[in-house]
Short mmCIF file of C-alpha atoms and ligand atoms in Angstrom, two decimals:
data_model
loop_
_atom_site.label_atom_id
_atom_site.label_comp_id
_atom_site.label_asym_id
_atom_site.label_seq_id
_atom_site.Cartn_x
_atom_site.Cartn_y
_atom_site.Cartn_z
CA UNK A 1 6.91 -12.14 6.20
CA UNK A 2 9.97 -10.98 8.40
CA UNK A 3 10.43 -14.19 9.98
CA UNK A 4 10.29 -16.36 6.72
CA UNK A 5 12.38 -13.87 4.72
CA UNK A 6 14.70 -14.00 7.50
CA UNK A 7 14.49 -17.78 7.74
CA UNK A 8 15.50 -17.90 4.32
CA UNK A 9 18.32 -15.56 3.91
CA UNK A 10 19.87 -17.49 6.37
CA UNK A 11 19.20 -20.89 4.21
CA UNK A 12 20.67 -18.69 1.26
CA UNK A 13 23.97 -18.77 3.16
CA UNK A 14 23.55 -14.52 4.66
CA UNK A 15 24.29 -14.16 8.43
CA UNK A 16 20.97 -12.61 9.38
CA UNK A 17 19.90 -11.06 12.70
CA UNK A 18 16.02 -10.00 13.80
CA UNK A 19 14.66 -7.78 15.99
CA UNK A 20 11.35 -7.20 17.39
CA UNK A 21 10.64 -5.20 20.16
CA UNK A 22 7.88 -7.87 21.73
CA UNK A 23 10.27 -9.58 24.52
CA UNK A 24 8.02 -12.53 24.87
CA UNK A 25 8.18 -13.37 20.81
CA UNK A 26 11.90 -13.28 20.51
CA UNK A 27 12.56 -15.32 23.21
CA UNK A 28 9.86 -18.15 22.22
CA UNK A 29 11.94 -17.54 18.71
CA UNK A 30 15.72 -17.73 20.51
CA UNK A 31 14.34 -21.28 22.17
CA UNK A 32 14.02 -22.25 18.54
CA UNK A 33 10.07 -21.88 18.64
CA UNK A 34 7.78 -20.82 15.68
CA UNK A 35 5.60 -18.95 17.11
CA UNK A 36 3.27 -18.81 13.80
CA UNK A 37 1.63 -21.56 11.77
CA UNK A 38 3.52 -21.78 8.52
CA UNK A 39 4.51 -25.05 6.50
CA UNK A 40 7.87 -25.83 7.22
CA UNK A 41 9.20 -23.29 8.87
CA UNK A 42 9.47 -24.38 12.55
CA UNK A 43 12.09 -27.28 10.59
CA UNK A 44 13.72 -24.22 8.54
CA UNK A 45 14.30 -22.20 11.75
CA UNK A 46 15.90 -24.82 14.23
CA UNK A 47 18.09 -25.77 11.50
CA UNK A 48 19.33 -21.89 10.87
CA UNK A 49 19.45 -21.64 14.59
CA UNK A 50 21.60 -24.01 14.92
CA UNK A 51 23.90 -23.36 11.86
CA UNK A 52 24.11 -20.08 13.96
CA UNK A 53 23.26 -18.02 10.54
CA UNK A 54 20.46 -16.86 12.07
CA UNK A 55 20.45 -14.10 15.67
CA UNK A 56 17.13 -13.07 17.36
CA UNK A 57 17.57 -9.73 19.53
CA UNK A 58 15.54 -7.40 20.81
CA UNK A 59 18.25 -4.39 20.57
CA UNK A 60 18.04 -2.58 17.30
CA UNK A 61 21.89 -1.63 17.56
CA UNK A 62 22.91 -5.48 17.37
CA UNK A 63 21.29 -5.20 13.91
CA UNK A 64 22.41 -1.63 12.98
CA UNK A 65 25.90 -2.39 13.54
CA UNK A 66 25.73 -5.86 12.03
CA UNK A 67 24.90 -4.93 8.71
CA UNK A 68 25.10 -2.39 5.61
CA UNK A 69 21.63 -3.83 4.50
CA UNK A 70 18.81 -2.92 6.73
CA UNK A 71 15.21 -5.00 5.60
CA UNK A 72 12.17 -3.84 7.22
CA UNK A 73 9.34 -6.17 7.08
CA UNK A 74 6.96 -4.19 9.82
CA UNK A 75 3.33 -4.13 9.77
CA UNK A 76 1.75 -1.47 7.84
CA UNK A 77 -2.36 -1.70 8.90
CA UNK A 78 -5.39 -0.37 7.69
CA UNK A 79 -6.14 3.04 9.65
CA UNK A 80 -9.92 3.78 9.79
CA UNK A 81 -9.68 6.21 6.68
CA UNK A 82 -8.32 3.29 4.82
CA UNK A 83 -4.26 5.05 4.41
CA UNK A 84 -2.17 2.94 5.58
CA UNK A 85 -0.37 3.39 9.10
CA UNK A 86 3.01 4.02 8.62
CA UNK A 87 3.77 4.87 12.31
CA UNK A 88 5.76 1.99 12.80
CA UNK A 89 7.64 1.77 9.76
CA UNK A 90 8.67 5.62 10.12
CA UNK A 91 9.38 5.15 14.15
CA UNK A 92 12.07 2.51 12.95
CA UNK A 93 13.20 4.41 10.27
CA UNK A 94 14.27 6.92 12.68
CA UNK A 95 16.07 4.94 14.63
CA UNK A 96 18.31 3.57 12.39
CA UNK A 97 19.31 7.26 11.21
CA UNK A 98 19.87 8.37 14.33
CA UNK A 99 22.05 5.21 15.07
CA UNK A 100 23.53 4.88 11.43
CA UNK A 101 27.85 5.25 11.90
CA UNK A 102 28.32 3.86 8.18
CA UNK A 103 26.37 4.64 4.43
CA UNK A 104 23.35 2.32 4.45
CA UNK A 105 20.75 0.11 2.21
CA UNK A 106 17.64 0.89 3.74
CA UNK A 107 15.05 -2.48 1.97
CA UNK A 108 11.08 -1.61 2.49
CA UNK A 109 9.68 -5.32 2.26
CA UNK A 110 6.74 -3.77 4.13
CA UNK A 111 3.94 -3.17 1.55
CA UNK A 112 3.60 0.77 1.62
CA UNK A 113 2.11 3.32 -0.66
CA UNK A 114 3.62 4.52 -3.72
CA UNK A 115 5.80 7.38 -2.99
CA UNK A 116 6.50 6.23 0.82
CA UNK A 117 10.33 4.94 -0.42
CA UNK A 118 10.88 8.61 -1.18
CA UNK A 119 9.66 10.25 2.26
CA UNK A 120 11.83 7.53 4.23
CA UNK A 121 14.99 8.15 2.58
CA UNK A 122 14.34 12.14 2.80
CA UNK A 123 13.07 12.15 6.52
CA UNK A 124 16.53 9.72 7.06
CA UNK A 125 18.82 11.84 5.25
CA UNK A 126 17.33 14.68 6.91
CA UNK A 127 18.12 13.46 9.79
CA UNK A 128 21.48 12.07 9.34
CA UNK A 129 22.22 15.89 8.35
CA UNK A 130 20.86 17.36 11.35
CA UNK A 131 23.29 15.39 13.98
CA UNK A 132 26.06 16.10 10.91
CA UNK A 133 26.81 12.75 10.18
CA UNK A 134 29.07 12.14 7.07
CA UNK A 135 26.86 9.38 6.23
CA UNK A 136 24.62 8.62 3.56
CA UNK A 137 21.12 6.34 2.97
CA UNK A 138 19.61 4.74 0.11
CA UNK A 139 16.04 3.37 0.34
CA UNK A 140 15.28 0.36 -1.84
CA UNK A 141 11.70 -0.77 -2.44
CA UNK A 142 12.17 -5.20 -2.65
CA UNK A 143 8.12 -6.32 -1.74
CA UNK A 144 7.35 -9.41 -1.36
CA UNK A 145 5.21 -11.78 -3.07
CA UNK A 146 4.78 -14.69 -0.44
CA UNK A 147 1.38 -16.22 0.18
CA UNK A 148 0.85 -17.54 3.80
CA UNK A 149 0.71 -21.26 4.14
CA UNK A 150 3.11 -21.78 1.05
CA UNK A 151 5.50 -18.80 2.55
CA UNK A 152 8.80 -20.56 2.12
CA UNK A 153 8.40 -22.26 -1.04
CA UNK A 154 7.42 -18.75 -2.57
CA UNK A 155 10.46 -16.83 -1.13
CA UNK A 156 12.72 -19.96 -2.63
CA UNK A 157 10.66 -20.04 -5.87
CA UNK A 158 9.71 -16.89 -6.36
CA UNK A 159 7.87 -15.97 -9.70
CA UNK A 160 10.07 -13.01 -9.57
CA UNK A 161 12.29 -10.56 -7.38
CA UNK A 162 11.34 -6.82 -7.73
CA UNK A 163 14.09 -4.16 -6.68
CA UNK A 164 12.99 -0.75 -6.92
CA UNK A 165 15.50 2.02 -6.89
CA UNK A 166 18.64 3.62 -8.28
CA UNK A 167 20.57 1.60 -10.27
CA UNK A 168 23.76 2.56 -8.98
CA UNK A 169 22.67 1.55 -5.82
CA UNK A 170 21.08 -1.46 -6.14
CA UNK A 171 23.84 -3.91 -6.43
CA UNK A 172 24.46 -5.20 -2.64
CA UNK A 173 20.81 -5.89 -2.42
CA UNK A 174 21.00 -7.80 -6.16
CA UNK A 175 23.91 -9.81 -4.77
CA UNK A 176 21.69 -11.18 -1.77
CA UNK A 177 19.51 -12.63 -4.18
CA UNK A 178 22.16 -13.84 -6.49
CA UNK A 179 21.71 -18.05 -5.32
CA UNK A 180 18.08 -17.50 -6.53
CA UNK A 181 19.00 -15.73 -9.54
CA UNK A 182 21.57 -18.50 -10.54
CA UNK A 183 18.97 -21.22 -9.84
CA UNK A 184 16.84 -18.99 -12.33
CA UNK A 185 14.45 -16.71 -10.80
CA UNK A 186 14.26 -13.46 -12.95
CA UNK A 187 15.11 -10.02 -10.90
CA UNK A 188 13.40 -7.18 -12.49
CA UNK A 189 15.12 -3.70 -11.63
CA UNK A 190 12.60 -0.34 -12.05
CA UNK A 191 12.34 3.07 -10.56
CA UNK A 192 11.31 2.57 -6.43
CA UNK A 193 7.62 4.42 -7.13
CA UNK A 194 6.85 1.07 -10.07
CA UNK A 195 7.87 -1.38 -7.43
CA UNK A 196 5.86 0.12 -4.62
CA UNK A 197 2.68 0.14 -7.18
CA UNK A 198 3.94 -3.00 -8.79
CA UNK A 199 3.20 -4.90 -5.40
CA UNK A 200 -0.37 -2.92 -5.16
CA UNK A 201 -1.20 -3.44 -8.51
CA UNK A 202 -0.23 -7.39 -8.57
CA UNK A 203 -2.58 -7.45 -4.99
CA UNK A 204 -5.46 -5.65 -6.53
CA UNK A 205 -5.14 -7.62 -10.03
CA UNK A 206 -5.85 -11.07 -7.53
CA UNK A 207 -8.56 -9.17 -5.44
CA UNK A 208 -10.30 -7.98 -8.75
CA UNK A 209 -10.37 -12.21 -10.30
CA UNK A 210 -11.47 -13.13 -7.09
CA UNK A 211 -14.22 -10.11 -6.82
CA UNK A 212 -14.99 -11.05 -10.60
CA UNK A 213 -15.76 -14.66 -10.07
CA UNK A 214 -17.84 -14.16 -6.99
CA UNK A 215 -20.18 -11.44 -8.89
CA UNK A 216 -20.85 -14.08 -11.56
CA UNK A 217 -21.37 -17.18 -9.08
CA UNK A 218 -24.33 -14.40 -7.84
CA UNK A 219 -25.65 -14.50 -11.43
CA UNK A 220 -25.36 -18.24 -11.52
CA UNK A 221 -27.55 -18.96 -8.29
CA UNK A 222 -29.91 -16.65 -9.93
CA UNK A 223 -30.16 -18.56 -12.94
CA UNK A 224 -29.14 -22.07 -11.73
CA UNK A 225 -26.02 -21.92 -13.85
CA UNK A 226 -23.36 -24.37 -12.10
CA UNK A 227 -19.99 -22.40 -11.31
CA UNK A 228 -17.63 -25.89 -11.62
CA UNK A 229 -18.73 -25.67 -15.17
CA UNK A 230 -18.21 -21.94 -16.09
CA UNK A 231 -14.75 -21.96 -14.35
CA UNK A 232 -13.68 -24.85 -16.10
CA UNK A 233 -15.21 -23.10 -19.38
CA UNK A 234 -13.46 -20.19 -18.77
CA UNK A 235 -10.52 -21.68 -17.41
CA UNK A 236 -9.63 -23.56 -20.43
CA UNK A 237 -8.84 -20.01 -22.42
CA UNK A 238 -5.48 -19.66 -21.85
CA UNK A 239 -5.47 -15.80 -21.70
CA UNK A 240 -8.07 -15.86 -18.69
CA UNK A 241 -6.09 -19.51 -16.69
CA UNK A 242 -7.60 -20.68 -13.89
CA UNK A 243 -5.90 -19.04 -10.97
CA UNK A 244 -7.76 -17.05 -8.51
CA UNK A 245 -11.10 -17.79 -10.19
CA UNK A 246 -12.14 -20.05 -7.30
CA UNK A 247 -15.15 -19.19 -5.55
CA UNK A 248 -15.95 -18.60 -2.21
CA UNK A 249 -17.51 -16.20 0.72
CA UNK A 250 -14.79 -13.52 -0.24
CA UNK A 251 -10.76 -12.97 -0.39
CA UNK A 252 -9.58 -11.77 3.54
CA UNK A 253 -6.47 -12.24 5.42
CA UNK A 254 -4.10 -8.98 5.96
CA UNK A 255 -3.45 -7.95 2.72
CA UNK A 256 -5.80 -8.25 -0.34
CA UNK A 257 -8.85 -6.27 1.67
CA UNK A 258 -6.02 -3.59 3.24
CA UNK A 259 -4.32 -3.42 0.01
CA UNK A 260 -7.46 -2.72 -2.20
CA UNK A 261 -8.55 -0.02 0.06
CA UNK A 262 -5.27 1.70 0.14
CA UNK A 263 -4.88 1.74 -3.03
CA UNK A 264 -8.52 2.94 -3.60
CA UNK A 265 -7.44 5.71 -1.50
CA UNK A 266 -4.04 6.53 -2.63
CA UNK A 267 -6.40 6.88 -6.09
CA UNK A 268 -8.85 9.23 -4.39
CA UNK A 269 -5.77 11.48 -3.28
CA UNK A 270 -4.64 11.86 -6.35
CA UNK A 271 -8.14 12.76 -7.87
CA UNK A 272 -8.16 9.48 -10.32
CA UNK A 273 -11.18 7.73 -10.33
CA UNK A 274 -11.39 4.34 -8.15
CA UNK A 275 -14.33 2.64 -9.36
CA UNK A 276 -13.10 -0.42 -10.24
CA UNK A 277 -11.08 -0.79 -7.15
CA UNK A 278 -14.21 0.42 -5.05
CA UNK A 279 -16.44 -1.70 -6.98
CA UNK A 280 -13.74 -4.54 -6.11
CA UNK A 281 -13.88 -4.06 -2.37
CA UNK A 282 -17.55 -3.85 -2.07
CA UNK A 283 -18.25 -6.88 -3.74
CA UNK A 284 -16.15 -8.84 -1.49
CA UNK A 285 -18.24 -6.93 1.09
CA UNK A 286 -21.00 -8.40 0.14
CA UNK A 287 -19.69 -12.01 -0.51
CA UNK A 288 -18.50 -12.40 2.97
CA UNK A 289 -22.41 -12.13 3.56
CA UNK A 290 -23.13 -15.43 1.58
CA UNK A 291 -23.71 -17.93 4.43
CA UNK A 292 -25.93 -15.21 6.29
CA UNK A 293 -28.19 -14.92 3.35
CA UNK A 294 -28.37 -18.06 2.63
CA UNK A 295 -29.41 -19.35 6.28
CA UNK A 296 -31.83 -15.94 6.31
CA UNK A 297 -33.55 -17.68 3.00
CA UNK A 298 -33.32 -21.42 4.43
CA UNK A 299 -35.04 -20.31 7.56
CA UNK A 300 -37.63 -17.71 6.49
CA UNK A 301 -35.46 -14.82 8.34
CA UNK A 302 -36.00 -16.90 11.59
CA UNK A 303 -32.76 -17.15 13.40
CA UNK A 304 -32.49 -16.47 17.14
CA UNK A 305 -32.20 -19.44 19.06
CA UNK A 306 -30.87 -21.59 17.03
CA UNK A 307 -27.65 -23.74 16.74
CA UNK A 308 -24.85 -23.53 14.11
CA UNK A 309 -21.91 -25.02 13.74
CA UNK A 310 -19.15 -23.74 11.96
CA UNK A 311 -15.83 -25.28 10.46
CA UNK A 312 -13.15 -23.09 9.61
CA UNK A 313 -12.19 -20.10 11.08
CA UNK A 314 -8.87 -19.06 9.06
CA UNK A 315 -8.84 -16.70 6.31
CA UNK A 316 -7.77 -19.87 4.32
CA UNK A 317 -6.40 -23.17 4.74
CA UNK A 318 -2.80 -23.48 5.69
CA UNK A 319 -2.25 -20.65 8.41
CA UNK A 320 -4.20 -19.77 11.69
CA UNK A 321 -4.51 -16.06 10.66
CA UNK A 322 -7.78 -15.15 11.18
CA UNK A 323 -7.28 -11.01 9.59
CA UNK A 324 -10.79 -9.76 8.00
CA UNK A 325 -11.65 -13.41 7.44
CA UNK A 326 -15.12 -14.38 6.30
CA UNK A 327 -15.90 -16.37 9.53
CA UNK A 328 -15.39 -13.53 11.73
CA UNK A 329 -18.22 -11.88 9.63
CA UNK A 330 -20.46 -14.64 9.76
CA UNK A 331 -20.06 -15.50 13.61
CA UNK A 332 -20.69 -11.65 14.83
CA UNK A 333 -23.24 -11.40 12.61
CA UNK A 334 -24.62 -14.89 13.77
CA UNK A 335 -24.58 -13.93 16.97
CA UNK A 336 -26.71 -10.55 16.52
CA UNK A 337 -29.07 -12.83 15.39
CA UNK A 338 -29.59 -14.45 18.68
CA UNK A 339 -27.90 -17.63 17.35
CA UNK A 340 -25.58 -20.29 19.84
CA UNK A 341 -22.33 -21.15 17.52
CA UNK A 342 -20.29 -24.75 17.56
CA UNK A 343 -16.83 -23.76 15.97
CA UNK A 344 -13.91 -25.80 15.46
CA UNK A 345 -10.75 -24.91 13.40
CA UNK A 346 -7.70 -26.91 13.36
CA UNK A 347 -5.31 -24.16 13.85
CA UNK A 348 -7.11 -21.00 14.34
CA UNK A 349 -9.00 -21.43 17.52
CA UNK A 350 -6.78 -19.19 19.52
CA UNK A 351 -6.46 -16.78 17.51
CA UNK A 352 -10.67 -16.38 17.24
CA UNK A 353 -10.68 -17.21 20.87
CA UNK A 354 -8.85 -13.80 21.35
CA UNK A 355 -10.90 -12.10 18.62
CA UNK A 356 -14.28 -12.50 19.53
CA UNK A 357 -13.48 -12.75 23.55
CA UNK A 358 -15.48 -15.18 26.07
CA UNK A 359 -18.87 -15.20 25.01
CA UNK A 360 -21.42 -17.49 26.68
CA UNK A 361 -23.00 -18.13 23.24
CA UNK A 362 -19.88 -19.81 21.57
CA UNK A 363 -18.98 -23.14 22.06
CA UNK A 364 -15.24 -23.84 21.35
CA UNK A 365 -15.17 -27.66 20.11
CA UNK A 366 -12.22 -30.14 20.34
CA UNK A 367 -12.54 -31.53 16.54
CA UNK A 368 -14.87 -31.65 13.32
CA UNK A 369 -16.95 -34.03 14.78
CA UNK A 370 -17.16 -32.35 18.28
CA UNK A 371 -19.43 -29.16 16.47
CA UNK A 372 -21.95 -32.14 14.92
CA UNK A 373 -21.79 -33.99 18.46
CA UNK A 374 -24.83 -32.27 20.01
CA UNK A 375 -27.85 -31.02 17.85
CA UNK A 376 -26.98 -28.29 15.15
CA UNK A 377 -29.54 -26.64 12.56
CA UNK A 378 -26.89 -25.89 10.38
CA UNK A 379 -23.32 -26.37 9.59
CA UNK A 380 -21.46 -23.90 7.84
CA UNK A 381 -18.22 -24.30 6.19
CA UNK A 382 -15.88 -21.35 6.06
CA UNK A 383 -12.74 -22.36 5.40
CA UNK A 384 -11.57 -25.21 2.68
CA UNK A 385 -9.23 -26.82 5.50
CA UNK A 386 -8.52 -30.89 3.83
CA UNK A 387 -9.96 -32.64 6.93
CA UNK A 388 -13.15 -30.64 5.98
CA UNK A 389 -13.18 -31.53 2.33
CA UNK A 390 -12.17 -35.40 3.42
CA UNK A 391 -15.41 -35.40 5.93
CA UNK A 392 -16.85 -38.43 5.57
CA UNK A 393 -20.68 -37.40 3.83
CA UNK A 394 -22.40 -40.67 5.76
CA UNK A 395 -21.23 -39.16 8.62
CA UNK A 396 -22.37 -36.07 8.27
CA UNK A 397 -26.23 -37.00 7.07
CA UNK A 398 -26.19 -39.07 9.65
CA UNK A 399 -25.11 -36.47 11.96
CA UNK A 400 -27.15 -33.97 10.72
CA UNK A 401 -30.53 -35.00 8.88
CA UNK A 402 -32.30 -32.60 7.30
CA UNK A 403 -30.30 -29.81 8.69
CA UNK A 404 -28.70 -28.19 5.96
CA UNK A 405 -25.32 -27.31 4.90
CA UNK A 406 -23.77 -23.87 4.07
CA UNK A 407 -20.55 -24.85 2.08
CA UNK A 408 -18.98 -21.16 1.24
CA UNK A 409 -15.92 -23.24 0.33
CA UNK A 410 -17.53 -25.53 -2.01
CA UNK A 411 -15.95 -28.27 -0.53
CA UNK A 412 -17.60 -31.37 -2.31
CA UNK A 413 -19.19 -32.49 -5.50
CA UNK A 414 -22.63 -32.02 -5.95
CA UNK A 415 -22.82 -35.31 -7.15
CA UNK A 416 -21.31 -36.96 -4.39
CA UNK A 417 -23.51 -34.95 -1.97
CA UNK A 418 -26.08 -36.57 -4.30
CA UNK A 419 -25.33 -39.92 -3.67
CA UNK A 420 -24.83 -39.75 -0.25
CA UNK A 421 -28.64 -38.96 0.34
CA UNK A 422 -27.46 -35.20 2.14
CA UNK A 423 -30.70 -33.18 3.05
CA UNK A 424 -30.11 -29.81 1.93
CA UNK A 425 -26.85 -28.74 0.32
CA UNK A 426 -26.25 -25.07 -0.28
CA UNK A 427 -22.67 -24.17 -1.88
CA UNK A 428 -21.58 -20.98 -4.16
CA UNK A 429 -22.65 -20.53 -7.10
CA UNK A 430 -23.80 -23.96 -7.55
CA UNK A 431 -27.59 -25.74 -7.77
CA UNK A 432 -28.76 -26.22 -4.17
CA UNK A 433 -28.42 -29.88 -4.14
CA UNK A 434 -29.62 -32.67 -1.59
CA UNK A 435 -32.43 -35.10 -1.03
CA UNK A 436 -35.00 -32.37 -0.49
CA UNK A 437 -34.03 -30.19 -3.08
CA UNK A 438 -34.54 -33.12 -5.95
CA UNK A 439 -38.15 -33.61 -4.23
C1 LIG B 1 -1.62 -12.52 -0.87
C2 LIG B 1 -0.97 -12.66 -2.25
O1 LIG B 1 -1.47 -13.83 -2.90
C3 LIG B 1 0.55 -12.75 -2.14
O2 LIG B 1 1.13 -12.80 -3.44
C4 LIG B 1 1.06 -11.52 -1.41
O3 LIG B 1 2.45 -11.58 -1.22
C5 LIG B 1 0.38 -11.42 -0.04
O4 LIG B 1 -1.06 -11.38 -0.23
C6 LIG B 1 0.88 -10.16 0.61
O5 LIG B 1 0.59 -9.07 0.11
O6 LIG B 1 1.69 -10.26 1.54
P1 LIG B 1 -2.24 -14.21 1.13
O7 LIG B 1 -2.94 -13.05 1.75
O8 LIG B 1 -1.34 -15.05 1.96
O9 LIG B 1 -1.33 -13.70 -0.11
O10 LIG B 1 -3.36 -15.18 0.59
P2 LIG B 1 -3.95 -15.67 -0.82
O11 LIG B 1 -3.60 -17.08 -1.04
O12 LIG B 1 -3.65 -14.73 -1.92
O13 LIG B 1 -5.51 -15.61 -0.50
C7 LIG B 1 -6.14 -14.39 -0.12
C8 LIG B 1 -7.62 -14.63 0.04
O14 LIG B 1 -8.22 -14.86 -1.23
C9 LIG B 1 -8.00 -15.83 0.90
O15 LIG B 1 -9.10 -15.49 1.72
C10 LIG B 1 -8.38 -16.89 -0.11
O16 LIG B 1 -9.29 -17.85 0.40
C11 LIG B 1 -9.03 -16.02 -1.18
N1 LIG B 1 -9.05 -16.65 -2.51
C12 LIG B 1 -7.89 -16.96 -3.14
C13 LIG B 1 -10.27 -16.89 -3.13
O17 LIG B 1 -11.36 -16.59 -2.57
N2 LIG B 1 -10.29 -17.43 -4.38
C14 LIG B 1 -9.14 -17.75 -5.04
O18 LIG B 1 -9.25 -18.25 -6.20
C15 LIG B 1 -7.92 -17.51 -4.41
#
């Protein structure tokens, strides 16, 4: 999120300068390097490197003393008891008081919990006081709505820009935005504590459709309702829309399950009832279990020893972030069963590489076609990348016979799969479809 925002300031026409205190990223960054998978930002970032709006350093002064407006955009993780870790968020915070020689607009893009804006501006103040500096420093909540893989194109066409804070001091950070304002994106200005639970509430709202959607697709493989159908059924009511209703092995990357749970907990600390929020969390639990149950029923609970293959290993299509994704689940699990795994993603294989370590039991394969290239029992499907969804189906019957297929993505037709004479076919909420299933 820092990188892209930053990217796109810069496009926006703002001199911008980053800092990170990992050496090795900056410098991949200063060679004009994108050291993440994101559309079009490698392009955006050469070109604002060399229009020279945009600085990499790894010395917080540079920044301090370069401008008024400070963003932060650090990490804010999960900690075990499900708060979120602001260590790093109030480590830099610090800094910048202690280093502040001029009033400053202090902008949490970081996603923190509601009330956070308020400590950071009282432990900066606090501090600007001790060392009797004349100085003063607002904090501004601004979070950001950017979904990875479409990163850029949300910061440029943003739905909306949320600025949280005292009106009288708002204006500087108003005026960054003001080319997207003019091109007609709305700014909505509210007290800092509704735009820190704004950004929560908008995160839990898409967690709860997607939690929603995969509770019913368990009802319809109960009942051998077809999920394609009651989406586009309830789709078609214009009050419910047809965003976020898609099905799958469960919402993860590193926000939607961190968010839920902080906010689950934020709830508990203030002694209101999170059952809904609870309830939303621990049905994605449970979805991210899909593919295991389903090759536990396919196989009579008979796993160890055999093969699977597995495409996809993203939390989604578009990025190779693989945070609380539903392939990590499946593959550790996998391999507690005794199982030997075939993975390919196109993106994402270093990442998992470093996640799961070197383990005898994993193959790492070169392409799609590479997992299928010696004997699997089963392929599973975890992430609804295009090459996946393009797979020629000869191919894979011929590939894989009467070995069936765990599609958590629901990445094909039924009645394709149908016609193309594919042995066993098990997707989410959907009939089980395929030559043996019609027998
Ligand atoms: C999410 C929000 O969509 C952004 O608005 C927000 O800015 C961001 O978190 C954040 O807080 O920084 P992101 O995590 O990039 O963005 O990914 P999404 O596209 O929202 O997908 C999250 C997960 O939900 C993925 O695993 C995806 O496969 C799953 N999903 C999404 C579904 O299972 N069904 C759907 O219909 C949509």
């Amino acid at each position: 999120m820092g990188l892209v925002s930053a990217a796109c300031l810069a496009k926006l026409g703002h001199q911008v300068v980053c800092v990170d205190i990992n050496e090795q990223r900056i410098a991949t960054l200063m060679q004009g390097e994108c050291p993440i998978h994101e559309k079009e930002l490698p392009q955006l970032l050469k070109e604002q490197l060399e229009s020279g709006h945009l600085l990499f350093t790894t010395n917080l002064l540079d920044a301090i003393e370069h401008a008024t407006i400070q963003m932060i955009t650090v990490g804010t993780p999960g900690l075990p008891d499900d708060q979120a870790d602001l260590s790093q968020i109030f480590a830099l915070t610090t800094q910048i008081a202690q280093h502040a020689d001029r009033d400053m607009l202090v902008v949490i893009k970081s996603t923190v919990p509601v009330g956070t804006g308020h400590d950071i501006e009282k432990h900066m103040n606090d501090a600007l006081l001790r060392t009797d500096k004349p100085h003063r420093i607002d904090v501004i909540s601004n979070p950001e709505f950017l979904c990875e893989g479409n990163a850029i194109h949300d910061f440029l066409h943003a739905d909306r820009i949320i600025i949280g804070g005292d009106l009288q001091r708002i204006t500087p950070i108003i005026a960054v935005y003001q080319t997207l304002v003019d091109r007609g994106v709305p700014i909505q200005c509210m007290s800092r504590v509704s735009a820190e639970l704004t950004k929560y509430a908008a995160n839990a709202m898409l967690a709860c459709k997607i939690s929603f959607i995969n509770q019913i697709s368990q009802i319809a493989d109960k009942i051998g309702a077809n999920m394609d159908e009651v989406q586009a059924g309830m789709s078609s009511d214009h009050r419910i829309g047809s965003h976020f209703l898609q099905v799958g092995m469960g919402y993860g990357g590193s926000c939607f399950p961190k968010d839920v749970r902080a906010l689950a907990k934020k709830a508990k600390v203030l002694q209101v009832d999170s059952c809904l929020l609870d309830a939303i969390n621990n049905v994605n639990n449970l979805q991210k279990k899909w593919a295991i149950d389903r090759l536990l029923q396919h196989f009579k609970n008979q796993l160890q020893g055999l093969t699977i293959g597995i495409w996809g290993l993203a939390f989604k299509p578009g990025t190779d972030d693989i945070r609380e994704a539903s392939s990590i689940v499946v593959m550790n699990a996998l391999l507690q069963y005794g199982t030997q795994l075939r993975v390919y993603d196109p993106v994402a294989m270093s990442n998992a590489r470093l996640c799961l370590g070197d383990n005898h039991a994993i193959t790492w394969c070169d392409s799609a076609d590479d997992v299928l290239f010696d004997h699997v029992d089963a392929l599973v499907i975890d992430t609804a990348w295009d090459l996946f969804k393009n797979y020629s189906l000869d191919r894979l019957r011929e590939e894989l016979g009467m070995a069936p297929i765990m599609d958590g993505c629901n990445c094909f037709d039924l009645s394709e799969i149908r016609q193309a004479g594919i042995g066993y076919y098990y997707s989410v909420g959907r009939p089980i479809e395929g030559v043996v299933a019609e027998l």
